[in-house]
PDB file of C-alpha atoms in Angstrom:
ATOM      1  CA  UNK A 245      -8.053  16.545   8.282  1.00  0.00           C
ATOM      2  CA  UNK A 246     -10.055  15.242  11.264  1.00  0.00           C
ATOM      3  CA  UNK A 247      -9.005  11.241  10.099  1.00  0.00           C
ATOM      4  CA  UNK A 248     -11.485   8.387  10.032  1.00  0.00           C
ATOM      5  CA  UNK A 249     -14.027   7.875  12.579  1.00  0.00           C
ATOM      6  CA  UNK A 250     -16.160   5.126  13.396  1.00  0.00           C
ATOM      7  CA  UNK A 251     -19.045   4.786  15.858  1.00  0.00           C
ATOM      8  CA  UNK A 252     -19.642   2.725  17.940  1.00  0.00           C
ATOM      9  CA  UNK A 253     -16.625   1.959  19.593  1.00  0.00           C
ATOM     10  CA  UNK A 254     -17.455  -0.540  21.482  1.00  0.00           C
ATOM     11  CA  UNK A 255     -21.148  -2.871  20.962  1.00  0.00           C
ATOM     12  CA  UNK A 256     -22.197  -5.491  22.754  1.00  0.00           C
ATOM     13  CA  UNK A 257     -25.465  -7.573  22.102  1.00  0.00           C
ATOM     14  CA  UNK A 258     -27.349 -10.433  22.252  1.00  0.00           C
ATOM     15  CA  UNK A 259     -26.805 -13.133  19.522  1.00  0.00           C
ATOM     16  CA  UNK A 260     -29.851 -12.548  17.132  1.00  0.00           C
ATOM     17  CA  UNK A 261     -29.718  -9.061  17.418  1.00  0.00           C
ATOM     18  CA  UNK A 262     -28.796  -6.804  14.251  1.00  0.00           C
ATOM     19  CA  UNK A 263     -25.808  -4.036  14.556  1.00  0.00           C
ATOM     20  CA  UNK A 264     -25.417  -1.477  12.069  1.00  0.00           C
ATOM     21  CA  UNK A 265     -21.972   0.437  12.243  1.00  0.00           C
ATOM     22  CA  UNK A 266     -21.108   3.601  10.467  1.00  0.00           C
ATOM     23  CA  UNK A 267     -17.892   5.017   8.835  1.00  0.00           C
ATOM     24  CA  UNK A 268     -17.026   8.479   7.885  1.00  0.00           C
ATOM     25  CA  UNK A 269     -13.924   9.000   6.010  1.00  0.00           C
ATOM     26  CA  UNK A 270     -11.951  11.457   5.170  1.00  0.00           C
ATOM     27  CA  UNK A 271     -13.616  13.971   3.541  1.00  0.00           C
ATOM     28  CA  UNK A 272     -11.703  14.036   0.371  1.00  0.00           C
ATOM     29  CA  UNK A 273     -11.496  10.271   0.232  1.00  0.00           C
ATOM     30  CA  UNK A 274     -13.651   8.567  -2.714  1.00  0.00           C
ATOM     31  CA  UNK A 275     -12.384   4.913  -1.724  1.00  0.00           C
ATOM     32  CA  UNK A 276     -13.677   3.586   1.648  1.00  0.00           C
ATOM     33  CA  UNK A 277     -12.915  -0.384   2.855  1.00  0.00           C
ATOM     34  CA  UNK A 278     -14.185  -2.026   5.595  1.00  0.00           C
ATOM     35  CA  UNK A 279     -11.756  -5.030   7.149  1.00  0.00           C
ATOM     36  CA  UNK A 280     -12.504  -7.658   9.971  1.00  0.00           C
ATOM     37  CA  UNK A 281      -9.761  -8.434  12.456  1.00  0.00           C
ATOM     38  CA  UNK A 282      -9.812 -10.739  15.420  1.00  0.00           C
ATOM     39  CA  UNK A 283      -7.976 -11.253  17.832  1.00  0.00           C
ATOM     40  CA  UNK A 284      -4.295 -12.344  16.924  1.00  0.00           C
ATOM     41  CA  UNK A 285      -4.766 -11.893  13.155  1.00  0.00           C
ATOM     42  CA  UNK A 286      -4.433  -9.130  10.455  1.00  0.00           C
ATOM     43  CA  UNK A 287      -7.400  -7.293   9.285  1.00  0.00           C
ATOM     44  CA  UNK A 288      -9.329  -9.170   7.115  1.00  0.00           C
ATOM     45  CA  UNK A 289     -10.909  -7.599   3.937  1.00  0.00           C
ATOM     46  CA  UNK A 290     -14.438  -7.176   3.750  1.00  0.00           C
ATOM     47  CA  UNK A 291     -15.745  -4.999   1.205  1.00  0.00           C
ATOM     48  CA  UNK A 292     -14.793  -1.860  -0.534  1.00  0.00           C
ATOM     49  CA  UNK A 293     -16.347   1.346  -1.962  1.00  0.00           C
ATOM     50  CA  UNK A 294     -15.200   3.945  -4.772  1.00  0.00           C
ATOM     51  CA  UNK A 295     -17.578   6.755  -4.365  1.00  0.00           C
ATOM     52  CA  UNK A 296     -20.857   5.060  -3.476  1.00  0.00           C
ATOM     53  CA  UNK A 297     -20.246   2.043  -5.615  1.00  0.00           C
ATOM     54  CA  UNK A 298     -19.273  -1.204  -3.528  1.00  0.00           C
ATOM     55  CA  UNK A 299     -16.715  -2.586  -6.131  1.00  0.00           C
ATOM     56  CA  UNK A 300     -15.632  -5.767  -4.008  1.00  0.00           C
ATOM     57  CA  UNK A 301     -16.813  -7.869  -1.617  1.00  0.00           C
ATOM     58  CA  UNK A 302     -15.125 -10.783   0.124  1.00  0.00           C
ATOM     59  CA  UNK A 303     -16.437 -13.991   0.635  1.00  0.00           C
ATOM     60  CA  UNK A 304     -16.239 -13.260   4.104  1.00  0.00           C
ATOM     61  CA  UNK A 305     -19.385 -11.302   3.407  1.00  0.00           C
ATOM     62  CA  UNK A 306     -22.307 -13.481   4.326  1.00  0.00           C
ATOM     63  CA  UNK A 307     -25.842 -12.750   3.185  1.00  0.00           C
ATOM     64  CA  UNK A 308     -26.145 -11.565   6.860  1.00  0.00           C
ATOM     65  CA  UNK A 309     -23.655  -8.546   5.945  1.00  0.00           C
ATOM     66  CA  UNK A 310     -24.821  -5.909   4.088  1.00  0.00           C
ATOM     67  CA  UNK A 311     -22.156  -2.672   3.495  1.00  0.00           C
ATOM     68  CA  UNK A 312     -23.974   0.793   2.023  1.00  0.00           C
ATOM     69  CA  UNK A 313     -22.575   4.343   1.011  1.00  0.00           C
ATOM     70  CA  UNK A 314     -25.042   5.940   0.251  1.00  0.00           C
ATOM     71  CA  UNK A 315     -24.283   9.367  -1.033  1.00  0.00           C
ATOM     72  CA  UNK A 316     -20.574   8.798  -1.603  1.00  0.00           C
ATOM     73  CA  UNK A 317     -19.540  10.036   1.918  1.00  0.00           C
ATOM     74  CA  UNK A 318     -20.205   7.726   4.969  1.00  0.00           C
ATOM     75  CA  UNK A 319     -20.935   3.947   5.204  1.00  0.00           C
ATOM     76  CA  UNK A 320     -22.571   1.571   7.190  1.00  0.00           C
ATOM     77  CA  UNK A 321     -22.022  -2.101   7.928  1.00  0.00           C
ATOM     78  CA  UNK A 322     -25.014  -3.506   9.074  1.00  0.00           C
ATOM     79  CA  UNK A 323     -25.393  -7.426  10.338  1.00  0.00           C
ATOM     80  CA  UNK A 324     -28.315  -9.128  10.361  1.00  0.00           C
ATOM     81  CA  UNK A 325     -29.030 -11.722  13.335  1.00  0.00           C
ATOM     82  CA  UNK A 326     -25.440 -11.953  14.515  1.00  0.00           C
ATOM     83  CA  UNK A 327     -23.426 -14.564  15.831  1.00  0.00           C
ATOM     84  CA  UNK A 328     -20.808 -15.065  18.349  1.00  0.00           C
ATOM     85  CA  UNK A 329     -18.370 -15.875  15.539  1.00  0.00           C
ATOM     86  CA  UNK A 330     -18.744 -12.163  14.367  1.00  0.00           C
ATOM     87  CA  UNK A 331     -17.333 -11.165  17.018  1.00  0.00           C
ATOM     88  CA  UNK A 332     -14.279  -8.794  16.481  1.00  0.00           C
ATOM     89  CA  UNK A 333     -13.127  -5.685  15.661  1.00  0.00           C
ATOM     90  CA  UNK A 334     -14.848  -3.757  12.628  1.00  0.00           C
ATOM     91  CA  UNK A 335     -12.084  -1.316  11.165  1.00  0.00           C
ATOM     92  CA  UNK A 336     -13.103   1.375   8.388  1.00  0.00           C
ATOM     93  CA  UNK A 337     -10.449   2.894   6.330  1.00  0.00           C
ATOM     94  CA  UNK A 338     -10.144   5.232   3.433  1.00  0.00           C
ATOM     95  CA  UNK A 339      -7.874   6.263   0.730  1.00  0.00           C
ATOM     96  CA  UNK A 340      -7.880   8.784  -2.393  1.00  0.00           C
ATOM     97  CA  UNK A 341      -7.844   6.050  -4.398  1.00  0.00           C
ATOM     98  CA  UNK A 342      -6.916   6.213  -8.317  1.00  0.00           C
ATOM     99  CA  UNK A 343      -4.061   8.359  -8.808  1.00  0.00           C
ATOM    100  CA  UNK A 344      -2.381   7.592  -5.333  1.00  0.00           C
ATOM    101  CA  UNK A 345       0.051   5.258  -4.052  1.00  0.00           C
ATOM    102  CA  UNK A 346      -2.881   2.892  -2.120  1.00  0.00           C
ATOM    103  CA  UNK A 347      -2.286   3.925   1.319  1.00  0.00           C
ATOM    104  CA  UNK A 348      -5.281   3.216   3.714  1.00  0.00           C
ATOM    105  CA  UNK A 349      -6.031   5.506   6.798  1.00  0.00           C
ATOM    106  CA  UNK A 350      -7.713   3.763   9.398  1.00  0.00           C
ATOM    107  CA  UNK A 351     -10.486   4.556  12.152  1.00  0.00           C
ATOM    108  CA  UNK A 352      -9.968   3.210  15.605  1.00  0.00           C
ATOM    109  CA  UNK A 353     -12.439   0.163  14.833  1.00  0.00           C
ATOM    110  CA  UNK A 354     -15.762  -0.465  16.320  1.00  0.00           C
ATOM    111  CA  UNK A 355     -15.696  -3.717  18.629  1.00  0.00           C
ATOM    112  CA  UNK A 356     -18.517  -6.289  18.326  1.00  0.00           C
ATOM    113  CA  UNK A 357     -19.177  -8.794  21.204  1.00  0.00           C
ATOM    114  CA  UNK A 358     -21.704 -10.989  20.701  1.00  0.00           C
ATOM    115  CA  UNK A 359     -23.210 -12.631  23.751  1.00  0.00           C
TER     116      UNK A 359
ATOM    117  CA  UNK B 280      -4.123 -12.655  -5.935  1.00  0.00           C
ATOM    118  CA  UNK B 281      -1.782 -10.822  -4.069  1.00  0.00           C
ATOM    119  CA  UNK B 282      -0.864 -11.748  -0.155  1.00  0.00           C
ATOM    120  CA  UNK B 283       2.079 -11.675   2.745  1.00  0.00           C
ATOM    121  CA  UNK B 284       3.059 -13.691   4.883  1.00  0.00           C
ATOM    122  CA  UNK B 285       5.127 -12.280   8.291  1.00  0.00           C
ATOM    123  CA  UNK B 286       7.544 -15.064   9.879  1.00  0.00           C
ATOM    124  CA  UNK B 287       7.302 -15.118  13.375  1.00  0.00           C
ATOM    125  CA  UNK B 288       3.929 -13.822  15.483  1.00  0.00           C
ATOM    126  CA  UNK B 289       6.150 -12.739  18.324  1.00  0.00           C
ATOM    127  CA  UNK B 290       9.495 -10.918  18.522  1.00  0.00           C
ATOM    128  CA  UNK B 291      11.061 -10.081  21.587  1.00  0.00           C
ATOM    129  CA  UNK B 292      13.571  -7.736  21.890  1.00  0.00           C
ATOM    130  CA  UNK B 293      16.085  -6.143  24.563  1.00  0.00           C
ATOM    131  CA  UNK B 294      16.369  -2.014  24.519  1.00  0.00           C
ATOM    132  CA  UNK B 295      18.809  -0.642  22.284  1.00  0.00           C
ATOM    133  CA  UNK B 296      18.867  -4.140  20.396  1.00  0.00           C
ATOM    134  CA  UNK B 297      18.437  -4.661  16.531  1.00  0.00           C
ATOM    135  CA  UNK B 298      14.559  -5.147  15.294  1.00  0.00           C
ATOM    136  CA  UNK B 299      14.000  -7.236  12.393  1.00  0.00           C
ATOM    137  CA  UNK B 300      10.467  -8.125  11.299  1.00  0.00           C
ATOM    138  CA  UNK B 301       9.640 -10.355   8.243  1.00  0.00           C
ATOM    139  CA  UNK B 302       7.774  -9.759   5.635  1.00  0.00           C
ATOM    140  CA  UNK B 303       7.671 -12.072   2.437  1.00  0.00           C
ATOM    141  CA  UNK B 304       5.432 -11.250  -0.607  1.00  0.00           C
ATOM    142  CA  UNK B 305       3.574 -13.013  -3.410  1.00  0.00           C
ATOM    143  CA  UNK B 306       2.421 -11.047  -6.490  1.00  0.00           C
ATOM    144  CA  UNK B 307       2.314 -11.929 -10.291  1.00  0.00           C
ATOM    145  CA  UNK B 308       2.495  -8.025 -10.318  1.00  0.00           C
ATOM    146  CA  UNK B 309       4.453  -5.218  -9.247  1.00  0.00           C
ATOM    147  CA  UNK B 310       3.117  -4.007  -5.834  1.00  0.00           C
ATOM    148  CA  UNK B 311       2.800  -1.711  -3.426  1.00  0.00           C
ATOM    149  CA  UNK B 312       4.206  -2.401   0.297  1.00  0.00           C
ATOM    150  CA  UNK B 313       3.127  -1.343   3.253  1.00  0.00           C
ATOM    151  CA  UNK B 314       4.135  -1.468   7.183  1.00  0.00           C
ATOM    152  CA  UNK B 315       1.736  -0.594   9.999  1.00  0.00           C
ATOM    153  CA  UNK B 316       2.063  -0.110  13.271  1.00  0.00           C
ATOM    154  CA  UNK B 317      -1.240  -1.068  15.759  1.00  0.00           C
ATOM    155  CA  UNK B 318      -0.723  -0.091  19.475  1.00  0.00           C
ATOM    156  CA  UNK B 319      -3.358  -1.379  22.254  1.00  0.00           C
ATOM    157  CA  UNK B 320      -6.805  -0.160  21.508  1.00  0.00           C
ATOM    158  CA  UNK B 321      -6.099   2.252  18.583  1.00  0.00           C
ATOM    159  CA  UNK B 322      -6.434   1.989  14.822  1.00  0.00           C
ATOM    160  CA  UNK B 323      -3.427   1.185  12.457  1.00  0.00           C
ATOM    161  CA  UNK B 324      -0.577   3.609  11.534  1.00  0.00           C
ATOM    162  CA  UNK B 325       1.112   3.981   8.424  1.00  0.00           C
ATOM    163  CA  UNK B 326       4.983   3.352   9.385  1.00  0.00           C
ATOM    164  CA  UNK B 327       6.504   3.273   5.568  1.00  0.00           C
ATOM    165  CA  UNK B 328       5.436   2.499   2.277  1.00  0.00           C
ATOM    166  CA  UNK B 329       7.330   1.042  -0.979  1.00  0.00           C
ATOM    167  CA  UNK B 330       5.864   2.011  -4.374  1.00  0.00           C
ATOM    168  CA  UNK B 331       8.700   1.348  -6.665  1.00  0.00           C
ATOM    169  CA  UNK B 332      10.831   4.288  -6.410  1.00  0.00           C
ATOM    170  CA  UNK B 333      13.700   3.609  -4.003  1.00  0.00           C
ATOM    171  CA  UNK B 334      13.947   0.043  -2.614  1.00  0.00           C
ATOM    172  CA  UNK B 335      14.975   1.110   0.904  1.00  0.00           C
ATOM    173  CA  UNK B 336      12.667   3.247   2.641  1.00  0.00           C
ATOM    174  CA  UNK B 337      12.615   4.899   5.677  1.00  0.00           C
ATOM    175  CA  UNK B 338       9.683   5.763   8.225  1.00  0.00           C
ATOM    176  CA  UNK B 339       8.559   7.022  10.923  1.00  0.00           C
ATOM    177  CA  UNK B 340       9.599   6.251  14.401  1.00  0.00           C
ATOM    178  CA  UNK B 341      13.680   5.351  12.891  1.00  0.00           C
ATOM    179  CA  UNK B 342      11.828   2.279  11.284  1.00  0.00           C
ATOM    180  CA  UNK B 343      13.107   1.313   7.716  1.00  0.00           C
ATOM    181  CA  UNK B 344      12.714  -1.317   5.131  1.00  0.00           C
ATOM    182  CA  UNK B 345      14.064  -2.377   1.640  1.00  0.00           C
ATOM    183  CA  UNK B 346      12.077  -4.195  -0.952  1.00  0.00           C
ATOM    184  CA  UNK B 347      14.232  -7.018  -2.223  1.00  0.00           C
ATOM    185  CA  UNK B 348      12.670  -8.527  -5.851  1.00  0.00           C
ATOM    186  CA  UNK B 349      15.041 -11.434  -5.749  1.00  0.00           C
ATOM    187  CA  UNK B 350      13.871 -12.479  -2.512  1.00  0.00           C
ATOM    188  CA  UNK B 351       9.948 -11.208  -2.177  1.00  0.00           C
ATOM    189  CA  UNK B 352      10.592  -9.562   1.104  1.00  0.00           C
ATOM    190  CA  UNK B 353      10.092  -6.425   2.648  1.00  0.00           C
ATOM    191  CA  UNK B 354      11.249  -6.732   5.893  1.00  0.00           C
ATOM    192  CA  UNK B 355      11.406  -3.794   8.330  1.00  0.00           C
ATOM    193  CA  UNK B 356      14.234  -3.059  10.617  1.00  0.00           C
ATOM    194  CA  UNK B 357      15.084  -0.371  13.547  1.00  0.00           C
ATOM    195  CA  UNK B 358      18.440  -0.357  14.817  1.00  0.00           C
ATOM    196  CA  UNK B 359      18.511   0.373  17.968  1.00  0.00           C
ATOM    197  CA  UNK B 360      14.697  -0.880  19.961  1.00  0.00           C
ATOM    198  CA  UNK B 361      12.731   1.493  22.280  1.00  0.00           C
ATOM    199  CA  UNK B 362      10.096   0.687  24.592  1.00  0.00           C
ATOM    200  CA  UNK B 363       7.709   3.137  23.280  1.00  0.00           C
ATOM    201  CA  UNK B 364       8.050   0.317  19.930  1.00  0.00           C
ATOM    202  CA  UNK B 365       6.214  -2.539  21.439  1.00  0.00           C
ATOM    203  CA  UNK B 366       3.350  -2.542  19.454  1.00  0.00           C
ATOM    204  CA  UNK B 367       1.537  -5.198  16.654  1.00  0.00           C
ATOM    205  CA  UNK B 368       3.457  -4.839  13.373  1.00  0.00           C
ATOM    206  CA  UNK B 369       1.200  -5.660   9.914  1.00  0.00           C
ATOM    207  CA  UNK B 370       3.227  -5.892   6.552  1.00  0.00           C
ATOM    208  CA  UNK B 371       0.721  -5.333   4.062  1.00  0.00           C
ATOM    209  CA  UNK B 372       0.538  -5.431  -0.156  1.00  0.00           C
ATOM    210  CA  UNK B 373      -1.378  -3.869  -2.718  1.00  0.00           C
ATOM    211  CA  UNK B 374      -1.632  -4.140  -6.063  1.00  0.00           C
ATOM    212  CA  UNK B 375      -2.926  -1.998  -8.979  1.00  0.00           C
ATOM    213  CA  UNK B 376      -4.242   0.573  -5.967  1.00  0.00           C
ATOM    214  CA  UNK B 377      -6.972  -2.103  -5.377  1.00  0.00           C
ATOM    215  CA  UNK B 378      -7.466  -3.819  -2.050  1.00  0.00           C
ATOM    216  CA  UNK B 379      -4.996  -3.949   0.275  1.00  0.00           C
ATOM    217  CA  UNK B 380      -3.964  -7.732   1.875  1.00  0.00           C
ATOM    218  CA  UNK B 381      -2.710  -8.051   5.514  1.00  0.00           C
ATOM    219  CA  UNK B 382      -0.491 -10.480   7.182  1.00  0.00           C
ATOM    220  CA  UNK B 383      -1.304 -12.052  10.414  1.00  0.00           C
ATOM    221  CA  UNK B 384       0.958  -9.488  12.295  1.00  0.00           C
ATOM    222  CA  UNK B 385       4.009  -9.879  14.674  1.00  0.00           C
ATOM    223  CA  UNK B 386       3.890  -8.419  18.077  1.00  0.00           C
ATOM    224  CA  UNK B 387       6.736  -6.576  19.474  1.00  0.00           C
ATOM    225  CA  UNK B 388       7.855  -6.888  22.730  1.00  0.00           C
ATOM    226  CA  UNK B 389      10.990  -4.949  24.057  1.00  0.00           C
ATOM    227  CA  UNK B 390      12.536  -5.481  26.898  1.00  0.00           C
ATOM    228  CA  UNK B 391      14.693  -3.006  29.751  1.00  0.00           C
TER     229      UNK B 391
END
């Protein structure tokens, strides 16, 4: 079990830029979520995956956001022509999904600043 | 839709003193209850869980909490506080194994 891992940590860039993130989960993990948190607040839910179909997405998810998995293993977050409001931490987490009890295991996040 | 709300963004607490962090739920559903623990610059930790066996569960670190129906809480409690415990706390629900709902988080901060 090597846990969630994320990459990049840490990204800074100019506002009108595009980022892409990526996620891999745990390998035997068929759910994978992405969550928003800034500073002083709980993660925020973004979007979520059961194999590679995205089965939610917030409303937090502008048109600028777009979340992919691909083959059902690791994900990407991608924004388009960011903002300074996106700044924040990007966390990934994963679960086994149906048949267990929910719990999430979470990356160490991939921080956005937006200059 | 299901959320939780945690009363009080900061805590402060002396060494060796009683920890109590509160967690109230809302859910037209059974759920699922979760603590977390997020220390400076690292990703969140599981600390307990509640999925509707017992109501009072225990967790890592000498953390424990007990789901109380009557009163839509969850609230987690250490008896005796450690520095190594300052941290950000998240209570967190679920329901129907869908996604999972965060509160805003109450920092921890113990004092010698």
């Amino acid at each position: 079990d090597t846990g969630v891992s994320q990459d990049p940590r840490h990204k800074i860039t100019k506002r009108g830029q595009n980022v892409t993130f990526r996620c891999d989960p745990i390998s035997e993990h068929n759910r994978l979520y992405w969550y928003r948190q800034t500073l002083g607040q709980g993660p925020e839910f973004l979007t979520y995956f059961q194999n590679e179909a995205q089965l939610e997405k917030s409303r937090l998810l502008s048109d600028r956001f777009s979340a992919e998995r691909p083959k059902g293993s690791f994900s990407t977050l991608e924004i388009q022509r960011t903002e300074q409001g996106d700044s924040a931490m990007y966390l990934c987490a994963s679960s086994r999904g149906t048949g267990s009890t929910g719990e999430l295991f979470f990356g160490e996040g991939s921080r956005l600043t937006v200059l | 839709a299901q959320s939780v709300t945690q009363l009080g963004s900061h805590v402060s607490v002396s060494e060796g003193a009683l920890v109590l962090l509160r967690c109230n739920y809302s859910s037209s559903v059974p759920p699922y209850l979760f603590w977390y623990v997020q220390y400076p610059n690292q990703g969140l930790q599981l600390l307990l869980k509640y999925t509707s066996a017992a109501t009072l569960v225990k967790g890592i670190n000498g953390f424990e909490a007990e789901f109380k129906k009557s009163e839509t809480s969850f609230h987690l409690t250490k008896p005796s506080a450690h520095m190594s415990d300052a941290a950000e706390y998240f209570c967190a629900v679920t329901v129907n194994n869908n996604d999972m709902r965060f509160g805003a988080g109450t920092r921890l901060t113990v004092k010698p």
